[in-house]
XYZ file of C-alpha atoms in Angstrom:
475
model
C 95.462 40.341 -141.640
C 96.301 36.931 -142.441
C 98.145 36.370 -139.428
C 95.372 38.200 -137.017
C 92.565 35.864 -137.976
C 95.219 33.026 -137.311
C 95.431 33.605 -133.629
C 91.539 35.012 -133.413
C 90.480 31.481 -134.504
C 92.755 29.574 -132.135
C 91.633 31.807 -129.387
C 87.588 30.844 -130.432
C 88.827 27.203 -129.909
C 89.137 27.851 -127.025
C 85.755 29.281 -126.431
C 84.290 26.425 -128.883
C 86.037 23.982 -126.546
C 84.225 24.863 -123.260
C 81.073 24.925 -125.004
C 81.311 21.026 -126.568
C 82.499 19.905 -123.262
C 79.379 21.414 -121.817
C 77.154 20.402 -124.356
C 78.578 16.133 -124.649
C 78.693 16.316 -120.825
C 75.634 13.987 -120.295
C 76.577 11.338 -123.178
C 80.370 11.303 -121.682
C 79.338 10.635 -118.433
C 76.831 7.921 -119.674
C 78.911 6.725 -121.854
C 81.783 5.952 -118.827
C 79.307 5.564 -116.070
C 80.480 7.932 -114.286
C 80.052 10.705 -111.729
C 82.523 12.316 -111.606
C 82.139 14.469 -114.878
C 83.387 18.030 -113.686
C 86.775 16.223 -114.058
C 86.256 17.140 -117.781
C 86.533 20.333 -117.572
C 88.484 20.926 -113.910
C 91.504 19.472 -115.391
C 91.653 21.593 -118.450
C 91.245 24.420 -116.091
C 93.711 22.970 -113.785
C 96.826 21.846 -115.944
C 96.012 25.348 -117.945
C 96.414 27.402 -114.536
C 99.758 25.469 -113.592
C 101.821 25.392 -116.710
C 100.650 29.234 -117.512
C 103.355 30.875 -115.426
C 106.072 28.487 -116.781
C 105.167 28.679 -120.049
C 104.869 32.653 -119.959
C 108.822 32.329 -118.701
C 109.422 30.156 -121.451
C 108.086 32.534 -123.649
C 110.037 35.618 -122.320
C 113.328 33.744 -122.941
C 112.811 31.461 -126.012
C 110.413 33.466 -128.282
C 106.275 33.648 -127.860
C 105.594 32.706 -131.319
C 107.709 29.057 -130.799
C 105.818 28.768 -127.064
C 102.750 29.621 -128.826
C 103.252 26.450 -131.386
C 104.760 24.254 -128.651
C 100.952 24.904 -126.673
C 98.955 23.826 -130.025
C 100.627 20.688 -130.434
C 100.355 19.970 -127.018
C 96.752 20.596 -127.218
C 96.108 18.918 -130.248
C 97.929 15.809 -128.746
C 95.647 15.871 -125.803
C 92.635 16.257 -128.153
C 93.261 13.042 -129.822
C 93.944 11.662 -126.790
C 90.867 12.024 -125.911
C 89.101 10.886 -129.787
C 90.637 7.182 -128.922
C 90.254 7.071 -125.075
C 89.526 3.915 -124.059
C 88.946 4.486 -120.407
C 87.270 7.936 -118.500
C 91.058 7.809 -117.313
C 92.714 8.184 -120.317
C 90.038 11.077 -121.522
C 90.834 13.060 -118.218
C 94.385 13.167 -119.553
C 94.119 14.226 -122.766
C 91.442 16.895 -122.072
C 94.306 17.586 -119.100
C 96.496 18.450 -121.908
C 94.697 19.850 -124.086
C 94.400 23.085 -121.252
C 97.548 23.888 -123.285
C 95.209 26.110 -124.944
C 95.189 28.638 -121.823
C 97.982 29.953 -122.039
C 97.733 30.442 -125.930
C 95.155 33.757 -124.999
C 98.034 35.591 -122.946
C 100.764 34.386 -125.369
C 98.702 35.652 -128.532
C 98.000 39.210 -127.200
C 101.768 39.309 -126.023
C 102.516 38.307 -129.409
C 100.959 40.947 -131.347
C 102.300 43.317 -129.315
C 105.815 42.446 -130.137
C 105.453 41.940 -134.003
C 101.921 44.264 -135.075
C 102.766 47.622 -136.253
C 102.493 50.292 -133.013
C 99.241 51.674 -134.070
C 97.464 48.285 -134.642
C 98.381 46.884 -131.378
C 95.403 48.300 -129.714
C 92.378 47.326 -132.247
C 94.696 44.079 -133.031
C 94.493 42.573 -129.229
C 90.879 43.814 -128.333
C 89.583 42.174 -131.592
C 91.861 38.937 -130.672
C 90.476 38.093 -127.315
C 86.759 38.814 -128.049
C 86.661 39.768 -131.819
C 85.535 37.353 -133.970
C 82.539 36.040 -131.643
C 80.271 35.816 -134.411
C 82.773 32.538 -134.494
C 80.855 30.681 -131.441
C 77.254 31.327 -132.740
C 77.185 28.142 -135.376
C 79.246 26.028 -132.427
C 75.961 25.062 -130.468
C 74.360 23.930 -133.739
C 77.666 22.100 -134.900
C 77.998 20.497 -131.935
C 74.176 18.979 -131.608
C 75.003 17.712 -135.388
C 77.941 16.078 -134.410
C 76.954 14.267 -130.946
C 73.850 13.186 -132.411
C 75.652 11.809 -135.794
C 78.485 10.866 -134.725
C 79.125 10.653 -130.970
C 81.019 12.442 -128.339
C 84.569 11.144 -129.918
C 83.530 13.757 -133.355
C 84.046 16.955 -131.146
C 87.258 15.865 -130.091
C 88.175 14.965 -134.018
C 87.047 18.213 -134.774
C 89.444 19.943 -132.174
C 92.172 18.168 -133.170
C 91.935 19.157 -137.111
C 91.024 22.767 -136.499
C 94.342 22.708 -134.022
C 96.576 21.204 -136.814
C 95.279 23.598 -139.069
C 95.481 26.533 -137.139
C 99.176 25.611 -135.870
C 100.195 25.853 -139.432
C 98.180 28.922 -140.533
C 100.250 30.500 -137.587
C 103.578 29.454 -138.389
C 102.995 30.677 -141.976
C 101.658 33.776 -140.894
C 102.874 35.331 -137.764
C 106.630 36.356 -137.061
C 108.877 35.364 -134.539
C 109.041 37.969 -131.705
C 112.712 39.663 -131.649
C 112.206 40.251 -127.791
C 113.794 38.214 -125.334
C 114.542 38.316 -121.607
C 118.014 37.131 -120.678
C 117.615 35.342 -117.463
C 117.898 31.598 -116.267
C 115.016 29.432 -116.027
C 113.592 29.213 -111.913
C 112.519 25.387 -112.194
C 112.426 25.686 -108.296
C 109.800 28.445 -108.719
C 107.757 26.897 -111.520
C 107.687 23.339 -109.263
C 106.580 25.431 -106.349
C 103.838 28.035 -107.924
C 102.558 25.233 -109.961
C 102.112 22.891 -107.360
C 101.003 25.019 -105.315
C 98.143 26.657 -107.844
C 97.376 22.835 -108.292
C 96.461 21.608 -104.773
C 94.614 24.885 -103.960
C 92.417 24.312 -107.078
C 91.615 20.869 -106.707
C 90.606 21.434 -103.123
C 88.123 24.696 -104.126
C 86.866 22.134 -107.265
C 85.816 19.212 -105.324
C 85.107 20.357 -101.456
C 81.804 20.695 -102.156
C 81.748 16.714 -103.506
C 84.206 15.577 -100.638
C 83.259 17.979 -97.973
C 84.918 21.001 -96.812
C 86.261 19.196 -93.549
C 87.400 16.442 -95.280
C 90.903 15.093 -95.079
C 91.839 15.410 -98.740
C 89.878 18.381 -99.163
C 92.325 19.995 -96.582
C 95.582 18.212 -97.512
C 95.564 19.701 -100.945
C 94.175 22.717 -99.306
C 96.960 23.567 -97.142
C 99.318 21.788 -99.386
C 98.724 24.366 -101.864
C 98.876 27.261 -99.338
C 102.450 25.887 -97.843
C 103.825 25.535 -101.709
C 102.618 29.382 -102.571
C 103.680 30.572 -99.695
C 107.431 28.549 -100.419
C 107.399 29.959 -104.087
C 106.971 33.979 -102.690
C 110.110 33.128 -100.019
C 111.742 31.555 -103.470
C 110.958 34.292 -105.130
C 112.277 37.386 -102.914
C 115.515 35.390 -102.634
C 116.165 34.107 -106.016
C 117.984 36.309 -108.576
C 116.076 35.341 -111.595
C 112.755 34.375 -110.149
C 110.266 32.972 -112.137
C 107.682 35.782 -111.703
C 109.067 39.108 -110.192
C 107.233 39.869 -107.050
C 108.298 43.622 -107.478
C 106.225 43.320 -110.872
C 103.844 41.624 -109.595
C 102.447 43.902 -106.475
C 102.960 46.869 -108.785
C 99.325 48.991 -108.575
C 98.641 48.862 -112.340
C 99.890 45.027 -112.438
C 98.210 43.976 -109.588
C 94.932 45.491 -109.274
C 94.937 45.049 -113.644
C 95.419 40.747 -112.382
C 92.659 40.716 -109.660
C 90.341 42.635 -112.248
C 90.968 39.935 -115.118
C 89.785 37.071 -112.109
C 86.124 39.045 -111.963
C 86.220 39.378 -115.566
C 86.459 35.851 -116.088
C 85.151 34.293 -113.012
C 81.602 36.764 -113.657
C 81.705 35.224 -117.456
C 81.547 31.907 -116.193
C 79.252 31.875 -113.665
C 76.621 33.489 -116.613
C 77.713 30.305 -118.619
C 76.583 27.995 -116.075
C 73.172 29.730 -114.860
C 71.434 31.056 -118.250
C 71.341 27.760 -119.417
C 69.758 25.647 -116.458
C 67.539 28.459 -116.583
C 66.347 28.608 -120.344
C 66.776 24.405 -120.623
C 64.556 23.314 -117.616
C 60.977 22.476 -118.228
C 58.465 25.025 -117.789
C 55.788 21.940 -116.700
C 57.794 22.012 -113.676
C 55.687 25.109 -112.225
C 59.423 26.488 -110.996
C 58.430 29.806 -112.326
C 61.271 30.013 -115.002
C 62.408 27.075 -117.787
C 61.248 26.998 -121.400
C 62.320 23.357 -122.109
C 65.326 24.277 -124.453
C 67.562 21.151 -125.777
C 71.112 22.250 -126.411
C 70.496 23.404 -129.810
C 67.572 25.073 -128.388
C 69.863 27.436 -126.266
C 71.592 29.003 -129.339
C 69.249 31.810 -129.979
C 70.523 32.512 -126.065
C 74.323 31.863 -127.031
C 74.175 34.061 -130.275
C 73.620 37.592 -128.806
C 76.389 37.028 -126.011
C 78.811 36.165 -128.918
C 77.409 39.016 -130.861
C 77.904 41.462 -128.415
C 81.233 40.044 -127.053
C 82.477 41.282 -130.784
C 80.773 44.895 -130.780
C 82.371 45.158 -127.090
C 85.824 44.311 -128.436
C 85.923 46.289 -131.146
C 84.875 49.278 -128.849
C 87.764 49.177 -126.982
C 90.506 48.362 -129.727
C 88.510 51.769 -131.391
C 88.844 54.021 -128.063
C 92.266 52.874 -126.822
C 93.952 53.271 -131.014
C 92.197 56.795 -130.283
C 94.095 57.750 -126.688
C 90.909 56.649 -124.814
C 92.070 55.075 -121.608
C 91.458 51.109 -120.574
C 90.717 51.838 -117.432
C 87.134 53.204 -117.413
C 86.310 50.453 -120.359
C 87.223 47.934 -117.527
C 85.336 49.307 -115.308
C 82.522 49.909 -117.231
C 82.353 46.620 -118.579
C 82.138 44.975 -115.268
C 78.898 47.352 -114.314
C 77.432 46.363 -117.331
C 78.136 42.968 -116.827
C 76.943 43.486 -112.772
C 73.458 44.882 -114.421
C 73.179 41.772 -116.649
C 73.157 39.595 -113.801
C 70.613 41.815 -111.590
C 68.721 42.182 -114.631
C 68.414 38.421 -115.190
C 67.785 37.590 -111.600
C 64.863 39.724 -111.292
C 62.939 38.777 -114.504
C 64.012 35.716 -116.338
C 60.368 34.682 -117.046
C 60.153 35.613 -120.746
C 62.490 34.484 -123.724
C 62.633 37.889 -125.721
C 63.652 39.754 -122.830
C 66.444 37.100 -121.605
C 67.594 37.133 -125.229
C 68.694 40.866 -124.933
C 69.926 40.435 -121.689
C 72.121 37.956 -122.599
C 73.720 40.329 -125.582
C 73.785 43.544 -123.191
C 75.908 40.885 -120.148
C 77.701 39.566 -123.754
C 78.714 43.351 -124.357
C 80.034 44.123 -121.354
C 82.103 41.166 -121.196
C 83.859 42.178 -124.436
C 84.728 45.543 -122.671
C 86.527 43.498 -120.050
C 88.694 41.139 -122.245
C 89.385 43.608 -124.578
C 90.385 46.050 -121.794
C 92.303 43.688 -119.783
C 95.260 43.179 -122.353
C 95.692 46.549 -123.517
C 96.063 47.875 -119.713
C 98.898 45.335 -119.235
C 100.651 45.960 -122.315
C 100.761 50.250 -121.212
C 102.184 48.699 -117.778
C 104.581 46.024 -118.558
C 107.955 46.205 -120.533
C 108.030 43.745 -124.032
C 110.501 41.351 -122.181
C 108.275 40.635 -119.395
C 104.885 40.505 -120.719
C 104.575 37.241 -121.013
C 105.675 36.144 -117.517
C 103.898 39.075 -116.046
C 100.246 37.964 -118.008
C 100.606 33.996 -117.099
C 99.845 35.158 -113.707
C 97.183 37.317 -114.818
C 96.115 33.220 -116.941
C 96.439 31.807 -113.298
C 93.658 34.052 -112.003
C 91.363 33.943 -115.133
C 91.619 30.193 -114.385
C 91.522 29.907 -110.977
C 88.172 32.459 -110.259
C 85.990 30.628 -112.548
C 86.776 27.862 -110.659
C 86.000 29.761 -107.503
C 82.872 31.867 -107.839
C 80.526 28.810 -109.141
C 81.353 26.555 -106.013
C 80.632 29.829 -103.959
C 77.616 30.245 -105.975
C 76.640 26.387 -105.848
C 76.970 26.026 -102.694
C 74.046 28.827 -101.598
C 72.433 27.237 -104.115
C 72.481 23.570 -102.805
C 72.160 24.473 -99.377
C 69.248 26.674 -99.200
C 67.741 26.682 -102.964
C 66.908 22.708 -104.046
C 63.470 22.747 -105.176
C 61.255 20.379 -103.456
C 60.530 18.303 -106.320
C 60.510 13.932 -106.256
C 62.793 12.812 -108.253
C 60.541 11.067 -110.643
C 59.720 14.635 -112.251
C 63.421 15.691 -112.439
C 64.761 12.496 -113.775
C 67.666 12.829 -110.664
C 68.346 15.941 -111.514
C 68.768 19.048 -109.037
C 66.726 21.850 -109.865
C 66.640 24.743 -107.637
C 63.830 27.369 -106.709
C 62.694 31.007 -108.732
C 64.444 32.406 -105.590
C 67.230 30.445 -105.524
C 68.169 32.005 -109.132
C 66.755 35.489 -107.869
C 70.096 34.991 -105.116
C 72.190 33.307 -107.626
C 72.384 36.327 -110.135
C 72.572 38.683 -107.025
C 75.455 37.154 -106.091
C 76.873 36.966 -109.256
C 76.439 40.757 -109.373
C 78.158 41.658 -106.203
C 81.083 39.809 -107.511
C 80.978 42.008 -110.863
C 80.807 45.083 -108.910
C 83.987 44.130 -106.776
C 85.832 44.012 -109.385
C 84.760 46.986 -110.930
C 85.721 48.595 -107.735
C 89.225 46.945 -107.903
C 89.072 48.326 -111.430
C 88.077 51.559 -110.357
C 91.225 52.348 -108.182
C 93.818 51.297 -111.320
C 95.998 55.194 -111.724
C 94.904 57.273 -114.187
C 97.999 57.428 -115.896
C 99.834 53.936 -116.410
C 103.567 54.411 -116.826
C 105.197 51.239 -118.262
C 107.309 49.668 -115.469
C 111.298 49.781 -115.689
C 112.427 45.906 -116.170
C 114.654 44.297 -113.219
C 118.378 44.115 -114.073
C 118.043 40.813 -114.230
C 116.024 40.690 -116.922
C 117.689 42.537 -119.671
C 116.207 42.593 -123.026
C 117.574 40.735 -125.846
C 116.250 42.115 -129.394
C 116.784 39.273 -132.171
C 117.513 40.817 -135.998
C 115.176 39.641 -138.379
C-alpha cells in the first residue's frame, strides 16, 4: 500500500505541475518581460516527448524502478533550476528538465505490473494514473497562497521538496523489477526519433506565433519529418532497434497508442477552455464569464478531480473482475465527447458547468485508467516499457496538437470585437467562438473513440522478438 501511494503522489505532481505553471503564468511572464510564455510549458512537453522512448529502452534493459529514480532526480534538478533562475533562459531549462516527470506515468504503471501481486495489477494501475485526484483539488488554493505570499519561485520550492521526498518514499517502498530485455542500446535510433519528435513539435507549438509559411516554422517542420522518417528505415534494418516497428503497428498496440493521443490531447484542450470561460468578466456582455480569479476556478477544478478518481477506480474494479478495457476506452471518450458538446451549448450558468466539468472529469478517468491496462494484456513484461514511451510520445505530442488546431479557428474567425481598453490586451473570443471550440473538441473525442472502437475483442499478449529475450533477476 505503502509503495502504491508512493508512485500515485509522484504521478499527481505531475498533474499539480501543469496546474502552477498555468496558474504563475501571468507573474512569470511579468516578472521576465516576456512574451514568449508558452515556452514554460512547451518545453516540459517537449524534452518529456523526446527522452520518453529512450528512457522506456533504458528501462527495459536496466530495471524501471532505477529509470524511475534516475527521472525524479532529474526533475527535481530542473525544479530548482528553475527556484534560482536568474534569467527567463535559465527557467526554460530547468522547467525543460523537469519534463523528466513524463515518462515517470508510463514507467510507474509498467512498474506495478512487474512487482504488484497478479490480481492487484488491474485496480493498482487504474487507481495510479487517475486515483488519488482528490490530490489536485487543494492545488488551486495552495498555489494562490503561495504566489501571492511568496512569489512564483515558492511553487518551484515546493516541487522540488515533494520530488525529494517522493524519490525516497519510492526507493523505500517499491521493488526492483526482475524483468529485463537483453538487447543493445540503438543510440542511432534514440538520436533520430528524438530529434525528430523534437523539430516536429516545436514547429506545431509555435507556427501559429511565427507563421505557418515561415522559414523556421518549416525547417523544423520537415526536419522532423526527414529524422522520423530516418529512424523507421533505422529501425527495419537494425537488429536491436530502439522501438520494434513489428510491435509497434500491431492492432492492439497501435490503435491502443493513437487512442491514448485523444485521451490526452481531449483532456487538455478542456484545461485550456473551461477556464477562459468561467475567469472572464461577465461585464463584458460576451454572453459567458463569471469573473473567477484563479482560486475562484477551484469549485470548477474539484469535480473534474473528483470524478477523474470515481472513473479510475471503475475500471481497476471491472478489469480485476474480467470486464474488458476496451469498451471502458471507448466509453470514456463518448463521455468525454458529451462533456464538450454539453459545455459548448450552455456554459451560461455556474451550477450546471460545475457538473459538467465532473461528468467530462469522469470520463477522462475511464480513459487513463483504460489505457494502461489494455497495453499491459498486449505487450510482453520485457517490452512494456519501450512499447508505452511511444504511447508517452503521443500523450505529449496531441496536447500539443489539438489546442493550436483549436486556437487557430479560434483566432481567425472568433476574436471578439472588443477595444483593448476593456480587455486589458487580452484576446477574448465570441459566445460562438466557444459554441465551435467545444464542437471541435468533441469531434476529436469521438475519433478516438472510433479508433477505440475497432481495438479486437480479445487481446492476446504479443510474442517478444528474438532479440529481445527476457532476463528475470532473483530477488
Amino acid at each position: 500500500m505503502f509503495s502504491l501511494v508512493s508512485i500515485v503522489l509522484l504521478l499527481e505532481m505531475l498533474t499539480i505541475s501543469y496546474l502552477m505553471i498555468a496558474m504563475a503564468l501571468p507573474t512569470i511572464t511579468t516578472h521576465y518581460q516576456t512574451s514568449q510564455g508558452a515556452w514554460l510549458l512547451t518545453a516540459f512537453l517537449l524534452l518529456g516527448a523526446v527522452a520518453a522512448p529512450l528512457v522506456g529502452r533504458l528501462a527495459d534493459l536496466h530495471g524501471k524502478r532505477r529509470l524511475l529514480l534516475v527521472c525524479v532526480a532529474g526533475s527535481a534538478l530542473g525544479s530548482l533550476l528553475s527556484a534560482v533562475a536568474t534569467s527567463y533562459g535559465v527557467l526554460i531549462a530547468g522547467r525543460a528538465l523537469s519534463g523528466l516527470l513524463v515518462p515517470c506515468l508510463f514507467l510507474s504503471y509498467s512498474l506495478i505490473r512487474d512487482v504488484f501481486p497478479a490480481r492487484t495489477v488491474a485496480l493498482a494501475v487504474s487507481v495510479a494514473t487517475s486515483g488519488m485526484g482528490l490530490v489536485a483539488i487543494p492545488a488551486p488554493f495552495l498555489t494562490g497562497w503561495l504566489i501571492d505570499n511568496h512569489g512564483f519561485r515558492s511553487i518551484f520550492w515546493f516541487s522540488l521538496i515533494g520530488l525529494v521526498l517522493l524519490g525516497a518514499m519510492i526507493a523505500l517502498s517499491t521493488d526492483e523489477s526482475p524483468v529485463r530485455a537483453r538487447a543493445r542500446l540503438d543510440l542511432l535510433g534514440a538520436v533520430l526519433l528524438g530529434g525528430g519528435i523534437a523539430g516536429i513539435l516545436v514547429a506545431v507549438s509555435f507556427g501559429p506565433t511565427w507563421g505557418w509559411t515561415a522559414g523556421r516554422t518549416l525547417a523544423y517542420l520537415v526536419a522532423g519529418v526527414v529524422l522520423v522518417a530516418a529512424w523507421l528505415l533505422s529501425a527495419r534494418t537494425t537488429s536491436e532497434p530502439l522501438i520494434d516497428i513489428d510491435v509497434l503497428r500491431r492492432r492492439p498496440v497501435l490503435l491502443t497508442t493513437i487512442s491514448a493521443g485523444f485521451v490526452y490531447g481531449s483532456s487538455a484542450l478542456f484545461t485550456m477552455l473551461l477556464p477562459m470561460i468561467a475567469m472572464t468578466p461577465a461585464v463584458l456582455g460576451l454572453g459567458y464569464g463569471f469573473g473567477l480569479s484563479a482560486e475562484g476556478f477551484a469549485i470548477f477544478q474539484a469535480p473534474i478531480g473528483a470524478m477523474v478518481m470515481v472513473g479510475g477506480l471503475v475500471v481497476g474494479l471491472l478489469v480485476g473482475r474480467r470486464m474488458r478495457p476496451q469498451p471502458l476506452l471507448v466509453a470514456g471518450l463518448l463521455i468525454m465527447a458529451a462533456g464538450f458538446a454539453a459545455v459548448g451549448v450552455a456554459h451560461d450558468g455556474k451550477g450546471l458547468l460545475i457538473v459538467l466539468a465532473g461528468v467530462f472529469g469522469f470520463g477522462q478517468g475511464l480513459g487513463y485508467a483504460a489505457i494502461p491496462n489494455l497495453l499491459i494484456a498486449a505487450v510482453p513484461p520485457q517490452l512494456q516499457a519501450s512499447t508505452a514511451s511511444i504511447v508517452g510520445v503521443f500523450q505529449s505530442a496531441f496536447p500539443a496538437i489539438l489546442p493550436v488546431i483549436v486556437f487557430a479557428v479560434l483566432n481567425n474567425s472568433y476574436v471578439a470585437p472588443l477595444p483593448p481598453e476593456m480587455t486589458g490586451g487580452a484576446v477574448l473570443y465570441t459566445n460562438d467562438g466557444y459554441l465551435v471550440a467545444f464542437l471541435i473538441s468533441a469531434g476529436a473525442a469521438v475519433v478516438g473513440a472510433v479508433v477505440a472502437a475497432l481495438l479486437p475483442r480479445t487481446i492476446r499478449q504479443i510474442d517478444a522478438p528474438e532479440h529481445a529475450g527476457t532476463a528475470v533477476l532473483a530477488h
